[in-house]
Amino acid sequence: MTDSAGTQSAGGWFSRDNIIAKPGFSRWLVPPAALCVHLCIGQVYAFSVFNLPMTKLIGITESAPGDWKLTELGWIFSIAIVFLGISAAFTGTWLDRQGPRKAMFIAALCFGGGFLISALGVYVHQLWLIYLGYGVLGGCGLGIGYISPVKTLMTWFPDRPGMATGMAIMGFGGGAMIASPLSVWLMAQFSTPTHIGVAETFLTLGLIYLCFMMVGGTIVRVPPKGWEPEGYVPSTKPKKLVTDADVHVDTALKTPQFYLLWAILCLNVTAGIGVLGQASAMSQEMFPGKISVAAAAGFVGLLSLFNMLGRFFWASTSDYIGRRTTYMIFFLLGMALYAAVPWTGEVGSVALFVALYAVIISMYGGGFATIPAYLKDIFGIRYVGAIHGRLLTAWSAAGVFGPVLVNYIRQYQIDHGVAKADAYTITMYIMAGLLFLGFLCNLVMHSVHEKHHEKPEEARA
Amino acid sequence: MSETTDVSAQNKVKLVFAWAFVGIPLIWGVSQTLANAMQLFQ
């Protein structure tokens, strides 16, 4: 293998040394490389399209004895999200050292391989193989793939780190919009009157995602040491919450700032994920007769679009107004909007309901996309990939808290005689309360003490 | 060190292909989503 100077590279084709950009390389090639990965792993949000067909693999037209139940299938998504957090937390430091190409290839093998194992699981009708394949292996692919391009993008775009990571993480939001219709179309192609083509669809998707993600790994590059974009002048004016120093990942975990950011992400995601999962049912129950099942499906699709757009819009905006201010908007505006949602039901305005929800979900996506740049501001860029990996455990926690909160509160109210149309009122107020806690965490955020900064001799090690 | 402004024609072609590679599926997905979302307003 040769490096950019045409000499032998010790680490081989995958090594960080081998992907140092040559002169003339455009940094705008890096966001599509990141999108190759994030558009694929974003499929996880569309996994539910397989749930119903997988309950009828034996019975074909309806569930038969021996067919899997929805409750059993629901675990596939949950396991994947848990392993997303675990893999991101445990591999972040190692992946940082290995570089983005190796990380993207490992993610491709895990995510694509997870689909292939799941295809086998469907073929032999063994659910544990799908838990292992898509849940464990695919979940590791999700976590590794999610964090792999983040630090690289911020290094290429020191002038606009929020926009850069926003572009990649936007792909994670947009992946479901591709995966959902593609999966439905593939299943239709492979299905016959006596067979549901889930295994063939898994096999096809696995191979497509494997190739697509590997293209990202092939084109990604890291900048040479000391590289800066032309005309970029780093700000000399000190900013209260932005540091030039680096904080080691192990030290970062000992600072209150890490836990404040963990809480900020967790609370923002808990509120968003809670209502996102209930969006379809909530829209139909708050507007009976006005929103049909088909219209509710369209509403959910519209939300995924705003989830995606919010990631790019809010992360890019944070480059200009600052990360803390951006989160202040999420929490303050979010509280007002969550509290106003029940009122849209009272006045019977579907348009207002959709508009409020769209802004809420854009801020949910924006929370994900802005957090890497917030971490960079607080802890510096050197260990941001590893710290981001640790922080994603907040997502796993929120993935459990959010749906549980919404489902149990709603059921409690219905059991106590509250009408279905009104059952979400308390839920929305509680979600607004969670955002208030997030607001407080963001309010007390301050810069890391200098004693935690990495010393120059440590930085050279 | 700074970014070279003289982005060669070859690099421009690479940029177009790379963005088309991710952009075309994304636009297709967005168009499908919008088509489904129209039912909300019918």
XYZ file of C-alpha atoms in Angstrom:
503
model
C 0.000 0.000 0.000
C 1.154 3.522 -0.678
C 0.362 6.706 1.163
C -0.371 10.131 -0.234
C 3.329 10.737 -0.799
C 3.641 7.551 -2.804
C 5.604 5.731 -0.129
C 4.805 2.532 1.693
C 2.217 2.937 4.429
C 2.668 0.789 7.524
C -0.996 0.439 8.426
C -2.253 -0.699 5.021
C -5.203 0.516 3.001
C -7.402 1.038 6.049
C -4.895 3.058 8.055
C -5.305 6.712 8.931
C -1.954 7.477 7.223
C -3.238 6.066 3.971
C -6.259 8.371 3.812
C -4.514 11.692 4.332
C -5.841 13.958 1.586
C -3.543 14.959 -1.255
C -3.198 18.621 -2.249
C -6.220 19.754 -4.266
C -8.641 17.428 -2.494
C -12.005 19.119 -1.977
C -13.332 18.883 1.562
C -16.858 18.794 0.084
C -16.226 15.128 -0.816
C -16.262 14.216 2.872
C -19.955 14.969 3.636
C -21.182 12.560 0.908
C -18.797 9.928 2.304
C -20.417 10.406 5.715
C -23.890 10.403 4.151
C -23.164 7.023 2.511
C -22.986 5.583 6.020
C -25.690 7.607 7.752
C -28.301 7.182 4.992
C -27.897 3.409 5.394
C -27.933 3.120 9.172
C -30.919 5.526 9.326
C -32.863 2.501 8.057
C -33.326 1.535 11.704
C -36.174 4.067 12.019
C -38.034 2.186 9.257
C -37.580 -1.295 10.680
C -41.213 -1.368 11.811
C -42.329 -1.930 8.179
C -41.169 -5.539 8.621
C -43.047 -6.154 11.861
C -46.485 -6.951 10.445
C -45.218 -9.138 7.551
C -43.041 -11.059 10.035
C -46.116 -11.959 12.102
C -47.518 -13.811 9.077
C -44.550 -15.757 7.727
C -46.312 -19.103 8.315
C -49.955 -18.086 8.013
C -49.284 -15.758 5.030
C -52.670 -13.980 5.065
C -53.007 -13.914 8.861
C -50.994 -15.028 11.886
C -50.981 -18.780 12.425
C -49.862 -20.830 15.434
C -46.050 -20.712 15.461
C -45.909 -17.261 13.896
C -43.990 -14.577 15.791
C -45.907 -12.038 17.874
C -45.560 -8.250 17.557
C -44.346 -8.031 21.159
C -41.531 -10.483 20.366
C -40.621 -8.588 17.186
C -40.562 -5.243 19.001
C -37.419 -6.409 20.805
C -35.404 -6.384 17.561
C -35.479 -2.564 17.389
C -34.888 -2.184 21.136
C -31.848 -4.509 21.100
C -30.417 -2.630 18.109
C -30.750 0.754 19.853
C -29.203 -0.588 23.072
C -26.241 -2.016 21.140
C -25.945 1.266 19.252
C -25.239 3.006 22.569
C -23.013 0.228 23.930
C -20.863 -0.071 20.799
C -20.506 3.693 20.425
C -19.471 3.987 24.079
C -16.965 1.136 24.090
C -15.375 1.494 20.656
C -15.189 5.285 20.380
C -11.612 5.643 21.637
C -10.291 2.773 19.519
C -12.083 3.972 16.393
C -10.678 7.459 16.896
C -7.174 5.990 16.651
C -7.962 3.754 13.681
C -9.445 6.488 11.516
C -12.764 6.817 9.691
C -12.110 4.377 6.816
C -11.602 1.355 9.028
C -14.526 2.440 11.228
C -16.835 2.777 8.210
C -15.837 -0.634 6.856
C -16.396 -2.295 10.226
C -19.777 -0.564 10.429
C -20.622 -1.789 6.902
C -19.684 -5.366 7.761
C -21.690 -5.290 10.994
C -24.782 -3.590 9.559
C -24.821 -5.472 6.232
C -23.865 -8.710 7.980
C -26.653 -8.208 10.502
C -29.166 -8.180 7.656
C -27.672 -11.335 6.123
C -27.870 -13.223 9.440
C -31.428 -11.960 9.892
C -32.313 -13.231 6.406
C -31.114 -16.654 7.536
C -33.158 -16.234 10.730
C -36.320 -15.585 8.717
C -35.526 -18.432 6.306
C -35.136 -21.027 9.108
C -37.728 -19.204 11.280
C -35.451 -18.699 14.293
C -36.134 -15.370 15.993
C -32.952 -15.504 18.097
C -30.940 -15.278 14.882
C -32.658 -11.963 14.090
C -32.033 -10.699 17.627
C -28.385 -11.643 17.154
C -28.137 -10.455 13.541
C -30.031 -7.181 13.265
C -30.196 -6.527 17.018
C -26.665 -7.204 18.267
C -24.461 -7.147 15.144
C -26.565 -4.567 13.264
C -26.809 -2.466 16.428
C -22.994 -2.429 16.667
C -22.926 -1.311 13.025
C -25.315 1.501 13.933
C -23.160 2.746 16.801
C -19.831 2.487 14.989
C -21.256 3.966 11.791
C -22.925 6.832 13.643
C -19.758 8.125 15.302
C -17.248 7.192 12.567
C -17.396 10.369 10.394
C -18.214 12.951 13.101
C -14.717 13.984 14.180
C -13.411 13.847 10.595
C -16.135 16.244 9.448
C -15.407 18.717 12.227
C -11.689 18.610 11.387
C -12.455 19.407 7.743
C -14.905 22.181 8.672
C -13.426 24.016 11.683
C -15.222 27.138 10.429
C -18.655 25.443 10.495
C -18.539 22.281 12.623
C -22.266 22.334 13.336
C -23.187 22.433 9.657
C -20.713 19.650 8.856
C -22.006 17.199 11.453
C -25.562 18.350 10.746
C -25.178 17.194 7.141
C -24.121 13.692 8.172
C -26.604 13.280 10.989
C -29.316 14.608 8.653
C -28.625 11.436 6.662
C -29.517 9.338 9.681
C -32.905 11.077 9.746
C -33.355 10.706 6.002
C -32.371 7.028 5.818
C -35.812 5.875 6.901
C -37.454 7.828 4.088
C -35.487 5.745 1.581
C -35.656 2.455 3.476
C -39.386 2.464 4.119
C -40.671 2.610 0.496
C -37.708 0.538 -0.730
C -38.451 -2.255 1.759
C -42.159 -2.267 0.927
C -41.347 -2.418 -2.809
C -38.795 -5.219 -2.376
C -41.197 -7.287 -0.266
C -43.850 -6.874 -2.981
C -41.367 -8.110 -5.612
C -40.306 -11.177 -3.627
C -43.722 -12.160 -2.262
C -45.972 -14.779 -3.866
C -49.439 -15.989 -2.843
C -47.739 -18.697 -0.732
C -44.688 -16.826 0.515
C -43.805 -13.480 2.124
C -40.491 -12.205 0.788
C -38.951 -10.867 4.005
C -35.822 -13.085 3.886
C -35.067 -12.084 0.295
C -35.639 -8.417 1.169
C -33.222 -8.659 4.122
C -30.648 -10.323 1.872
C -30.990 -7.638 -0.811
C -30.908 -4.756 1.681
C -27.880 -6.261 3.429
C -25.913 -6.397 0.181
C -27.032 -2.897 -0.908
C -26.084 -1.367 2.468
C -22.777 -3.236 2.561
C -21.750 -1.812 -0.840
C -23.148 1.691 -0.210
C -21.366 2.074 3.128
C -18.102 0.768 1.666
C -18.240 3.484 -0.996
C -18.282 5.997 1.883
C -15.278 4.304 3.462
C -13.431 4.398 0.156
C -13.855 8.113 -0.552
C -13.384 9.454 2.987
C -10.149 11.343 3.695
C -8.600 13.064 6.705
C -6.841 16.412 6.367
C -3.040 16.662 6.718
C -1.800 17.782 10.145
C -2.181 21.528 10.586
C -4.528 21.898 7.604
C -6.955 24.802 7.648
C -9.492 25.935 5.044
C -8.376 28.807 2.845
C -9.186 32.164 4.369
C -10.058 30.627 7.729
C -8.936 32.754 10.630
C -9.592 31.119 13.988
C -11.363 33.508 16.308
C -8.955 35.112 18.771
C -11.799 36.535 20.795
C -12.317 34.178 23.739
C -15.792 32.683 23.919
C -17.200 31.649 27.239
C -18.071 28.070 26.336
C -15.578 27.374 23.551
C -12.133 25.988 24.325
C -9.023 25.572 22.169
C -7.652 23.022 24.619
C -8.382 19.297 24.641
C -9.817 17.258 27.483
C -8.973 13.536 27.501
C -11.985 11.249 27.220
C -11.287 9.647 30.617
C -10.967 13.087 32.222
C -14.124 14.310 30.476
C -16.090 11.558 32.206
C -15.043 13.043 35.565
C -16.387 16.494 34.779
C -19.916 17.749 35.557
C -20.097 19.118 32.001
C -20.221 15.604 30.542
C -23.176 14.656 32.747
C -24.953 17.935 32.066
C -24.632 17.292 28.333
C -25.719 13.686 28.864
C -28.840 14.951 30.650
C -29.472 17.629 27.996
C -29.393 15.034 25.196
C -31.353 12.464 27.170
C -34.149 14.888 28.143
C -34.470 16.390 24.669
C -34.585 12.933 23.075
C -36.923 11.459 25.720
C -39.504 14.152 25.036
C -39.161 13.838 21.253
C -39.012 10.057 20.999
C -41.989 9.734 23.328
C -44.313 11.723 21.115
C -42.737 10.519 17.849
C -43.624 6.922 18.664
C -47.205 7.936 19.430
C -47.652 10.409 16.585
C -49.911 8.233 14.449
C -52.243 7.149 17.266
C -52.234 10.626 18.840
C -53.248 12.365 15.608
C -56.157 9.962 15.045
C -57.390 10.072 18.633
C -57.126 13.859 18.980
C -58.912 14.419 15.667
C -61.396 11.537 15.330
C -63.033 11.576 11.897
C -60.645 14.208 10.611
C -57.418 12.160 10.371
C -57.758 8.695 8.805
C -55.252 5.832 9.167
C -53.744 6.681 5.748
C -53.532 10.382 6.614
C -51.849 9.502 9.922
C -49.235 7.495 7.996
C -48.655 10.564 5.835
C -48.334 12.647 8.995
C -45.629 10.314 10.360
C -43.790 10.567 7.040
C -43.984 14.355 7.196
C -42.496 14.257 10.699
C -39.542 12.194 9.479
C -38.937 14.890 6.854
C -38.876 17.619 9.532
C -36.718 15.389 11.728
C -34.200 15.270 8.876
C -34.393 18.970 7.942
C -34.152 20.023 11.596
C -30.849 18.206 11.929
C -29.264 20.301 9.206
C -31.045 23.570 9.986
C -30.482 23.707 13.743
C -26.902 22.366 13.672
C -25.984 24.924 10.975
C -27.729 27.708 12.892
C -25.749 26.799 16.020
C -22.544 27.842 14.206
C -23.861 31.417 14.255
C -25.863 31.690 17.478
C -23.841 29.255 19.644
C -24.688 25.823 20.975
C -26.067 26.907 24.331
C -28.430 29.404 22.726
C -29.585 26.738 20.269
C -30.456 24.365 23.114
C -32.128 27.217 24.994
C -34.426 27.597 21.976
C -35.076 23.839 21.926
C -36.075 23.831 25.571
C -37.994 27.121 25.865
C -39.781 26.945 22.507
C -40.254 23.209 23.029
C -41.994 23.763 26.392
C -44.382 26.274 24.819
C -45.151 24.038 21.839
C -45.640 20.823 23.851
C -48.001 22.684 26.172
C -49.896 24.112 23.176
C -50.501 20.771 21.422
C -53.599 19.853 23.529
C -55.052 23.286 22.703
C -54.908 22.481 18.949
C -57.141 19.497 19.712
C -59.581 21.711 21.607
C -59.887 24.169 18.708
C -59.942 21.285 16.207
C -57.176 22.679 14.010
C -55.316 19.902 12.179
C -53.072 22.439 10.403
C -51.927 23.958 13.710
C -51.403 20.507 15.201
C -49.219 19.476 12.252
C -47.288 22.773 12.324
C -46.523 22.521 16.065
C -45.505 18.902 15.748
C -43.240 19.682 12.775
C -41.302 22.293 14.771
C -41.112 19.986 17.829
C -39.679 17.133 15.757
C -37.251 19.453 13.952
C -35.847 20.355 17.384
C -35.693 16.683 18.372
C -33.507 16.023 15.301
C -31.609 19.250 15.900
C -30.680 18.047 19.383
C -28.898 15.017 17.936
C -27.094 16.996 15.259
C -25.928 19.878 17.461
C -24.504 17.790 20.308
C -21.180 16.833 18.585
C -20.325 20.511 18.036
C -21.352 21.300 21.647
C -18.946 18.558 22.803
C -16.189 20.008 20.635
C -16.781 23.463 22.133
C -16.582 22.137 25.696
C -13.928 19.379 25.454
C -11.918 20.292 22.320
C -11.692 18.289 19.099
C -9.029 15.675 19.862
C -11.195 13.194 21.772
C -14.591 14.349 20.548
C -15.313 11.079 18.716
C -14.720 8.987 21.815
C -16.628 11.389 24.093
C -19.524 11.496 21.613
C -19.597 7.696 21.680
C -19.924 7.698 25.478
C -22.634 10.346 25.342
C -24.800 8.290 22.987
C -25.739 6.057 25.939
C -28.127 8.949 26.698
C -29.949 8.036 23.495
C -30.285 4.399 24.544
C -31.687 5.507 27.907
C -34.102 7.927 26.235
C -35.197 5.163 23.866
C -36.519 3.331 26.919
C -37.791 6.312 29.001
C -39.686 8.125 26.229
C -42.052 5.441 24.937
C -42.559 3.991 28.434
C -43.529 7.405 29.856
C -45.979 8.195 27.067
C -47.546 4.729 26.926
C -48.006 4.311 30.669
C -49.303 7.818 31.307
C -51.805 7.474 28.465
C -52.984 4.049 29.654
C -53.284 5.293 33.263
C -55.529 8.128 32.165
C -57.744 5.946 29.946
C -58.072 3.431 32.803
C -59.263 6.317 34.992
C -62.012 7.368 32.614
C -60.285 10.117 30.617
C -61.497 10.323 26.999
C -58.970 9.116 24.404
C -58.929 12.529 22.727
C -57.861 14.147 26.025
C -55.520 11.381 27.185
C -52.437 13.062 25.791
C -52.866 16.378 27.626
C -51.044 15.344 30.814
C -48.399 13.554 28.729
C -47.584 16.720 26.829
C -47.347 18.746 30.058
C -44.963 16.135 31.528
C -42.843 16.287 28.384
C -42.752 20.085 28.761
C -41.581 19.478 32.349
C -38.738 17.281 31.088
C -37.701 20.078 28.759
C -37.671 22.469 31.720
C -35.172 20.162 33.455
C -33.105 20.213 30.266
C -33.297 24.010 30.267
C -31.879 24.089 33.812
C -29.013 21.739 32.867
C -28.189 23.952 29.886
C -28.436 27.082 32.023
C -25.773 25.934 34.491
C -23.380 24.726 31.767
C -19.949 26.297 32.115
C -16.512 25.755 30.643
C -14.255 22.938 31.856
C -11.695 23.983 34.460
C -8.158 24.452 33.101
C -6.830 21.702 35.406
C -8.659 19.184 33.185
C -7.032 20.438 29.975
C -4.470 18.165 28.383
C -0.888 19.364 28.927
C 1.253 19.988 25.813
C 3.548 17.042 26.640
C 0.504 14.769 26.996
C -0.883 16.037 23.720
C 2.333 15.086 21.919
C 2.320 11.558 23.388
C -1.430 24.880 5.037
C -4.626 25.873 3.268
C -7.211 24.345 0.999
C -6.224 24.506 -2.628
C -8.691 26.604 -4.594
C -7.607 25.042 -7.884
C -9.993 22.149 -7.690
C -9.210 20.167 -10.817
C -11.803 19.112 -13.367
C -11.323 15.535 -12.168
C -12.168 16.592 -8.639
C -15.260 18.422 -9.868
C -16.460 15.233 -11.581
C -15.799 13.296 -8.368
C -17.818 15.865 -6.420
C -20.767 15.623 -8.825
C -20.739 11.809 -8.714
C -20.363 11.654 -4.933
C -23.220 14.066 -4.272
C -25.410 12.395 -6.917
C -24.699 9.006 -5.328
C -26.222 10.109 -2.027
C -28.529 12.834 -3.341
C -30.574 10.786 -5.825
C -31.742 8.152 -3.292
C -32.423 10.900 -0.758
C -34.524 12.945 -3.197
C -36.423 9.786 -4.164
C -37.129 9.071 -0.493
C -38.255 12.654 0.160
C -40.565 12.617 -2.884
C -42.153 9.340 -1.709
C -42.632 10.818 1.762
C -44.216 13.996 0.437
C -46.535 12.001 -1.841
C -47.765 10.014 1.178
C -48.016 13.134 3.325
C -50.419 14.734 0.817
C -53.123 12.378 2.102
C -53.084 14.367 5.327
C -54.456 17.407 3.548
C -57.006 15.663 1.284
